Amino acid sequence: MTGVERVGVIGCGLMGSGIAEVSARAGYQVLVREVDDAAILVGRKRVDTSLGRAVEREKITPSERERTLERLSFTTELAELGERDLVIEAVVEDLSVKISLFRELDGICPPQTILASNTSSLPITEMAAATGRPDRMIGLHFFNPVPVMGLVEIVRTIATSDETLQTVTSFAETLGKEVVNAPDSSGFLVNRLLVPFMLDAVRLLEARVGSIEDLDRSMVLGCGHPMGPLTLCDFVGIDTVLRIAEIMHGEYRTERYAPPPLLRRLVSLRRFGRKSGLGFYDYSQTPPVAMPL
Ligand code: CAA
Ligand code: NAD
């Protein structure tokens, strides 16, 4: 028993859709908030596709899929999240957007509701400070794709209570995830290692040390990575990688996290990677083809 029955998820993009799916699969009643009906349609389709894949791979039965869908509902109204035990935010990586959401949620949710952010790199403490419940605010950092990746980083601030930490740890475990505890410092554990690796690959590409395909193939075939670093940038979202790099660079002020100009150019062109169809690769082709740069 986690003390959590009803979960709210804010944002149904790459991460929110996965968080909503695994929560509903684990038996929680899940209400997802998106900005408009069009975004709900896209988010719902993401969950449908992922559940369809799970049925195909015989990870769940068709009736488990139906029961999961019955536990999932969608809204555009933040006020409808008032009855939730735990609300997990997974919107764009922008501190001002997250702070204003948490401020609003604080006014909507009863005092016992725990608020959590799936941020990759932003300070949980700043979000906690925007609420009247810093003891019930925590970082809950999932990995992409959420239904597949086994880890959740739990980020406790100096204000987070033991009870909140315990509840959220049990919740993550009921989703079948393993937990590592991380400090509230930008990038927590995983992104302190992963982000410089991805940025270095972009720098090597800029310096013409290797082509997109060769840099990716090198790490897949040479080191056994499941996907190369530039494919991974496309998978995470180039817009998200750029934001994370900017935030981590702002925090640590070392070149290790400095965003390479090529990332900005791609974002200016709205080449966000797999989610927009174009990034380092063109996803309208099967298999995806490296773009000329
Ligand atoms: N949603 C749900 N399930 C998915 C999926 C998705 N989007 N993509 C793949 N899967 C599942 C498949 O169903 C399959 O499951 P089984 O093996 O149980 O049948 C399994 O994943 C493998 O899928 P495939 O064989 O189709 O494809 P693959 O072998 O190429 O694996 C991958 C796909 C799991 C994504 C793999 O390439 C991988 O692990 N890539 C690295 C992902 C990674 O590093 N993620 C972390 C990103 S960083 C982050 O998340 C933090 C941040 O703050 C930015
Ligand atoms: P995304 O761009 O795929 O999705 C963000 C979604 O949030 C969009 O669908 C957007 O419509 C919605 N949104 C924006 N403002 C909203 C609001 N006020 N209310 C409700 N919905 C709103 O982004 P993502 O990749 O899912 O990333 C979301 C968060 O998760 C970010 O903080 C990111 O750093 C973090 N994260 C991302 C990854 C990754 O691999 N992409 C991994 C771990 C953590």
Coordinates of C-alpha atoms and ligand atoms in Angstrom, one line a residue:
M1 CA 0.0 0.0 0.0
T2 CA 1.4 3.4 -1.0
G3 CA -1.5 5.6 0.2
V4 CA -1.8 6.7 -3.4
E5 CA -4.9 5.7 -5.4
R6 CA -5.6 8.6 -7.7
V7 CA -2.7 10.0 -9.8
G8 CA -2.7 13.2 -11.9
V9 CA -0.2 13.6 -14.8
I10 CA 0.3 17.0 -16.4
G11 CA 1.5 16.9 -20.0
C12 CA 1.0 14.0 -22.3
G13 CA 4.1 14.3 -24.5
L14 CA 6.9 11.7 -24.7
M15 CA 7.2 11.4 -20.9
G16 CA 3.7 12.2 -19.6
S17 CA 2.2 9.6 -21.9
G18 CA 4.6 7.0 -20.6
I19 CA 4.1 8.0 -16.9
A20 CA 0.3 7.9 -17.4
E21 CA 0.5 4.5 -19.0
V22 CA 2.7 2.7 -16.4
S23 CA 0.6 4.2 -13.6
A24 CA -2.6 3.0 -15.1
R25 CA -1.1 -0.4 -15.9
A26 CA -0.1 -0.7 -12.2
G27 CA -3.8 -0.2 -11.2
Y28 CA -3.9 3.6 -10.4
Q29 CA -6.8 5.8 -11.6
V30 CA -5.0 8.3 -13.8
L31 CA -6.2 11.8 -15.0
V32 CA -4.0 13.5 -17.5
R33 CA -4.1 17.2 -18.2
E34 CA -3.0 18.6 -21.6
V35 CA -3.3 22.1 -23.0
D36 CA -6.0 21.5 -25.6
D37 CA -8.1 18.7 -27.3
A38 CA -5.6 18.3 -30.1
A39 CA -2.8 17.6 -27.6
I40 CA -5.0 15.2 -25.8
L41 CA -5.6 13.3 -29.1
V42 CA -1.9 13.1 -29.8
G43 CA -1.1 12.0 -26.2
R44 CA -3.9 9.4 -26.1
K45 CA -2.6 8.0 -29.4
R46 CA 0.9 7.6 -27.9
V47 CA -0.5 5.6 -25.0
D48 CA -2.7 3.5 -27.4
T49 CA 0.3 2.7 -29.6
S50 CA 2.5 1.8 -26.7
L51 CA -0.2 -0.5 -25.2
G52 CA -0.7 -2.0 -28.6
R53 CA 3.0 -2.8 -28.7
A54 CA 2.9 -4.3 -25.3
V55 CA 0.0 -6.6 -26.3
E56 CA 1.9 -7.6 -29.5
R57 CA 4.9 -8.5 -27.5
E58 CA 2.7 -10.4 -25.1
K59 CA 3.7 -8.3 -22.1
I60 CA 0.0 -7.7 -21.4
T61 CA -3.2 -9.4 -22.5
P62 CA -5.8 -7.5 -24.6
S63 CA -8.1 -7.4 -21.5
E64 CA -5.3 -5.8 -19.4
R65 CA -5.0 -3.2 -22.1
E66 CA -8.7 -2.5 -21.9
R67 CA -8.6 -2.3 -18.1
T68 CA -5.6 0.1 -18.4
L69 CA -7.5 2.3 -20.8
E70 CA -10.6 2.4 -18.5
R71 CA -8.4 3.7 -15.7
L72 CA -7.1 6.6 -17.9
S73 CA -9.0 9.8 -18.5
F74 CA -8.0 13.2 -19.9
T75 CA -8.9 16.8 -19.3
T76 CA -7.8 20.3 -20.3
E77 CA -8.9 21.7 -16.9
L78 CA -6.2 21.9 -14.3
A79 CA -9.0 22.4 -11.6
E80 CA -10.1 18.8 -12.2
L81 CA -6.9 17.5 -10.6
G82 CA -8.2 18.6 -7.2
E83 CA -9.0 15.1 -6.0
R84 CA -5.6 13.5 -6.7
D85 CA -3.3 11.9 -4.1
L86 CA -0.2 12.5 -6.3
V87 CA 0.3 14.8 -9.2
I88 CA 3.3 14.3 -11.5
E89 CA 4.2 17.2 -13.8
A90 CA 5.8 16.4 -17.2
V91 CA 5.6 19.6 -19.2
V92 CA 8.2 21.5 -21.1
E93 CA 11.6 22.0 -19.4
D94 CA 11.1 25.6 -18.4
L95 CA 11.3 26.7 -14.8
S96 CA 8.8 29.6 -15.1
V97 CA 6.2 27.3 -16.7
K98 CA 6.7 24.7 -14.0
I99 CA 6.6 27.2 -11.1
S100 CA 3.4 28.8 -12.3
L101 CA 1.8 25.3 -12.6
F102 CA 2.8 24.3 -9.1
R103 CA 1.6 27.6 -7.7
E104 CA -1.8 27.0 -9.3
L105 CA -1.9 23.3 -8.3
D106 CA -1.1 24.3 -4.7
G107 CA -4.3 26.3 -4.7
I108 CA -6.4 23.5 -6.2
C109 CA -5.2 20.3 -4.4
P110 CA -5.9 19.4 -0.8
P111 CA -3.0 19.8 1.6
Q112 CA -2.2 16.1 1.6
T113 CA -1.6 15.8 -2.1
I114 CA 2.0 15.2 -3.1
L115 CA 3.4 17.2 -6.0
A116 CA 6.2 15.8 -8.1
S117 CA 8.2 17.0 -11.1
N118 CA 9.7 14.8 -13.8
T119 CA 12.2 17.6 -14.6
S120 CA 15.6 16.5 -16.1
S121 CA 17.6 19.4 -14.8
L122 CA 15.7 22.1 -13.0
P123 CA 15.8 22.7 -9.2
I124 CA 13.0 20.9 -7.3
T125 CA 13.6 23.3 -4.4
E126 CA 12.5 26.3 -6.5
M127 CA 9.3 24.6 -7.4
A128 CA 8.7 23.6 -3.8
A129 CA 9.3 27.2 -2.7
A130 CA 6.4 28.3 -5.0
T131 CA 4.0 26.2 -3.0
G132 CA 2.8 26.3 0.6
R133 CA 3.7 22.6 0.9
P134 CA 7.5 22.2 0.3
D135 CA 7.4 19.1 2.5
R136 CA 5.2 17.4 0.0
M137 CA 7.2 18.4 -3.2
I138 CA 9.6 15.9 -4.7
G139 CA 11.5 15.1 -8.0
L140 CA 10.3 11.9 -9.7
H141 CA 12.6 11.5 -12.7
F142 CA 11.5 8.8 -15.2
F143 CA 13.5 7.6 -18.2
N144 CA 12.5 7.4 -21.9
P145 CA 10.7 5.2 -22.9
V146 CA 9.0 5.0 -19.6
P147 CA 7.4 1.6 -20.0
V148 CA 10.8 0.1 -20.8
M149 CA 13.4 1.9 -18.6
G150 CA 13.8 0.3 -15.2
L151 CA 15.0 3.4 -13.2
V152 CA 13.4 6.3 -11.5
E153 CA 15.6 9.0 -9.8
I154 CA 13.9 10.3 -6.7
V155 CA 15.0 13.8 -5.7
R156 CA 14.5 14.9 -2.2
T157 CA 15.1 18.5 -1.3
I158 CA 16.1 19.7 2.2
A159 CA 12.4 20.5 2.8
T160 CA 10.9 17.1 1.6
S161 CA 9.4 15.1 4.5
D162 CA 10.4 11.5 5.2
E163 CA 6.7 10.5 4.7
T164 CA 6.7 12.0 1.2
L165 CA 9.9 10.3 0.3
Q166 CA 8.5 6.9 1.6
T167 CA 5.2 7.3 -0.2
V168 CA 6.8 8.2 -3.5
T169 CA 9.4 5.5 -3.3
S170 CA 6.7 2.9 -2.7
F171 CA 4.7 4.3 -5.6
A172 CA 7.7 4.0 -8.0
E173 CA 8.3 0.5 -6.8
T174 CA 4.7 -0.5 -7.5
L175 CA 5.3 0.6 -11.1
G176 CA 8.1 -2.0 -11.3
K177 CA 10.9 0.6 -11.2
E178 CA 14.1 0.6 -9.2
V179 CA 14.8 3.8 -7.4
V180 CA 18.0 5.7 -6.9
N181 CA 18.1 8.7 -4.6
A182 CA 19.7 11.8 -6.1
P183 CA 20.5 15.2 -4.7
D184 CA 18.7 18.3 -5.9
S185 CA 21.5 19.4 -8.1
S186 CA 21.0 20.0 -11.8
G187 CA 21.0 16.7 -13.8
F188 CA 20.8 14.6 -10.7
L189 CA 22.9 11.4 -11.4
V190 CA 22.1 10.1 -14.8
N191 CA 22.1 13.4 -16.8
R192 CA 25.4 14.5 -15.2
L193 CA 26.9 11.6 -17.2
L194 CA 24.6 11.3 -20.2
V195 CA 24.2 14.9 -21.2
P196 CA 28.0 15.6 -21.7
F197 CA 28.2 12.4 -23.8
M198 CA 25.4 13.5 -26.1
L199 CA 26.8 17.1 -26.4
D200 CA 30.3 15.7 -27.2
A201 CA 28.8 13.7 -30.0
V202 CA 27.3 16.9 -31.5
R203 CA 30.7 18.7 -31.0
L204 CA 32.4 15.9 -32.9
L205 CA 29.9 16.2 -35.7
E206 CA 30.4 19.9 -35.8
A207 CA 34.2 19.4 -36.0
R208 CA 33.6 16.8 -38.9
V209 CA 35.4 14.2 -36.9
G210 CA 32.8 11.7 -38.0
S211 CA 29.5 11.5 -39.8
I212 CA 26.1 11.1 -38.1
E213 CA 26.0 7.5 -39.0
D214 CA 29.6 6.7 -38.1
L215 CA 29.4 8.4 -34.7
D216 CA 26.2 6.5 -33.9
R217 CA 27.5 3.1 -35.3
S218 CA 30.7 3.5 -33.4
M219 CA 29.0 3.6 -30.0
V220 CA 26.4 0.9 -30.9
L221 CA 28.8 -1.6 -32.4
G222 CA 32.0 -0.6 -30.6
C223 CA 30.5 -0.2 -27.1
G224 CA 27.2 -2.0 -27.2
H225 CA 25.0 1.0 -26.6
P226 CA 21.4 0.4 -27.5
M227 CA 21.4 3.5 -29.7
G228 CA 24.1 6.0 -30.8
P229 CA 24.3 9.4 -29.1
L230 CA 22.8 11.4 -32.1
T231 CA 19.9 8.9 -32.4
L232 CA 19.5 9.3 -28.6
C233 CA 19.3 13.2 -29.0
D234 CA 16.6 12.7 -31.6
F235 CA 14.8 10.2 -29.3
V236 CA 15.0 12.5 -26.2
G237 CA 14.0 15.5 -28.3
I238 CA 16.6 18.0 -29.6
D239 CA 14.6 20.9 -28.0
T240 CA 14.7 19.1 -24.7
V241 CA 18.4 18.3 -24.9
L242 CA 19.1 22.0 -25.7
R243 CA 17.1 23.2 -22.7
I244 CA 18.7 20.7 -20.4
A245 CA 22.2 21.7 -21.6
E246 CA 21.4 25.4 -21.1
I247 CA 20.1 24.8 -17.6
M248 CA 23.1 22.6 -16.6
H249 CA 25.6 25.0 -18.2
G250 CA 23.9 27.9 -16.2
E251 CA 24.3 25.9 -13.0
Y252 CA 27.8 24.5 -13.4
R253 CA 29.4 27.0 -15.8
T254 CA 31.7 24.5 -17.3
E255 CA 32.2 23.8 -21.0
R256 CA 31.2 20.2 -20.4
Y257 CA 27.5 21.2 -20.5
A258 CA 27.7 24.1 -23.0
P259 CA 25.2 23.6 -25.8
P260 CA 26.8 23.3 -29.2
P261 CA 25.6 25.9 -31.7
L262 CA 24.3 23.1 -34.0
L263 CA 21.7 22.2 -31.5
R264 CA 20.3 25.7 -31.5
R265 CA 20.2 25.7 -35.3
L266 CA 18.2 22.5 -35.4
V267 CA 15.8 23.8 -32.8
S268 CA 15.4 27.1 -34.8
L269 CA 14.4 24.9 -37.8
R270 CA 12.0 23.0 -35.5
R271 CA 14.0 19.9 -36.2
F272 CA 13.2 18.4 -32.7
G273 CA 14.1 14.8 -33.6
R274 CA 11.8 11.8 -33.8
K275 CA 8.8 13.6 -32.3
S276 CA 8.7 16.2 -35.1
G277 CA 9.8 13.8 -37.9
L278 CA 13.2 15.4 -38.6
G279 CA 16.3 15.8 -36.4
F280 CA 19.7 14.4 -37.1
Y281 CA 17.7 11.8 -39.1
D282 CA 14.7 11.9 -41.3
Y283 CA 12.0 9.7 -39.8
S284 CA 9.7 9.7 -42.8
Q285 CA 12.0 7.1 -44.3
T286 CA 12.3 3.5 -43.0
P287 CA 14.9 3.0 -41.7
P288 CA 15.5 6.7 -40.8
V289 CA 18.1 8.4 -43.0
A290 CA 20.8 10.8 -41.8
M291 CA 20.1 14.4 -42.8
P292 CA 22.8 16.3 -44.7
L293 CA 24.3 18.9 -42.4
Ligands
CAA1 N1 7.3 2.6 -25.7 C1 7.1 1.5 -25.1 N2 7.9 0.4 -25.3 C2 8.9 0.5 -26.2 C3 9.2 1.7 -26.9 C4 8.3 2.8 -26.6 N3 8.5 4.0 -27.2 N4 10.2 1.5 -27.7 C5 10.6 0.2 -27.5 N5 9.8 -0.4 -26.6 C6 10.0 -1.8 -26.1 C7 9.6 -2.9 -27.1 O1 8.2 -3.2 -26.9 C8 10.5 -4.0 -26.7 O2 10.1 -4.7 -25.6 P1 10.5 -6.3 -25.4 O3 11.9 -6.4 -25.6 O4 10.0 -6.6 -24.0 O5 9.7 -7.0 -26.4 C9 11.8 -3.3 -26.2 O6 11.4 -1.9 -25.8 C10 12.8 -3.2 -27.3 O7 12.2 -2.6 -28.4 P2 12.7 -2.9 -29.9 O8 13.2 -4.3 -30.1 O9 11.6 -2.5 -30.8 O10 13.7 -1.8 -30.1 P3 15.2 -1.7 -29.6 O11 15.8 -3.0 -29.3 O12 15.8 -0.8 -30.6 O13 15.0 -0.9 -28.2 C11 14.9 1.1 -26.9 C12 14.4 0.4 -28.1 C13 14.4 0.4 -25.7 C14 14.4 2.5 -26.9 C15 16.5 1.0 -26.9 O14 17.0 1.5 -28.1 C16 17.1 1.8 -25.8 O15 17.2 1.4 -24.6 N6 17.6 3.1 -26.1 C17 18.3 3.9 -25.1 C18 17.2 4.7 -24.4 C19 17.8 5.6 -23.3 O16 19.0 5.8 -23.2 N7 16.9 6.3 -22.6 C20 17.3 7.3 -21.6 C21 17.1 8.6 -22.3 S1 17.6 9.9 -21.2 C22 16.3 10.2 -20.2 O17 15.3 9.6 -20.4 C23 16.5 11.2 -19.2 C24 16.4 12.6 -19.5 O18 16.1 13.4 -18.6 C25 16.6 13.2 -20.9
NAD2 P1 7.3 16.9 -24.8 O1 7.6 18.1 -25.6 O2 7.2 15.6 -25.5 O3 5.9 17.0 -24.1 C1 5.6 18.1 -23.2 C2 4.0 18.2 -23.2 O4 3.6 19.1 -22.2 C3 3.5 18.7 -24.6 O5 2.5 17.7 -25.0 C4 2.7 20.0 -24.2 O6 1.5 20.2 -24.9 C5 2.5 19.7 -22.7 N1 2.3 21.0 -21.9 C6 3.0 22.1 -22.0 N2 2.5 23.0 -21.0 C7 1.5 22.3 -20.4 C8 0.6 22.7 -19.3 N3 0.7 23.9 -18.8 N4 -0.3 21.8 -18.9 C9 -0.4 20.5 -19.5 N5 0.4 20.2 -20.5 C10 1.3 21.0 -20.9 O7 8.4 16.8 -23.6 P2 8.9 15.5 -22.8 O8 10.0 15.0 -23.5 O9 7.7 14.7 -22.5 O10 9.5 16.2 -21.5 C11 8.6 16.6 -20.4 C12 9.5 16.8 -19.2 O11 10.1 15.5 -18.9 C13 10.6 17.8 -19.3 O12 10.7 18.4 -18.0 C14 11.8 17.0 -19.6 O13 13.0 17.6 -19.3 C15 11.5 15.7 -18.8 N6 12.2 14.5 -19.3 C16 12.3 14.3 -20.6 C17 12.9 13.1 -21.1 C18 13.0 12.8 -22.5 O14 13.7 11.8 -22.9 N7 12.3 13.4 -23.4 C19 13.3 12.1 -20.1 C20 13.2 12.4 -18.8 C21 12.6 13.6 -18.4

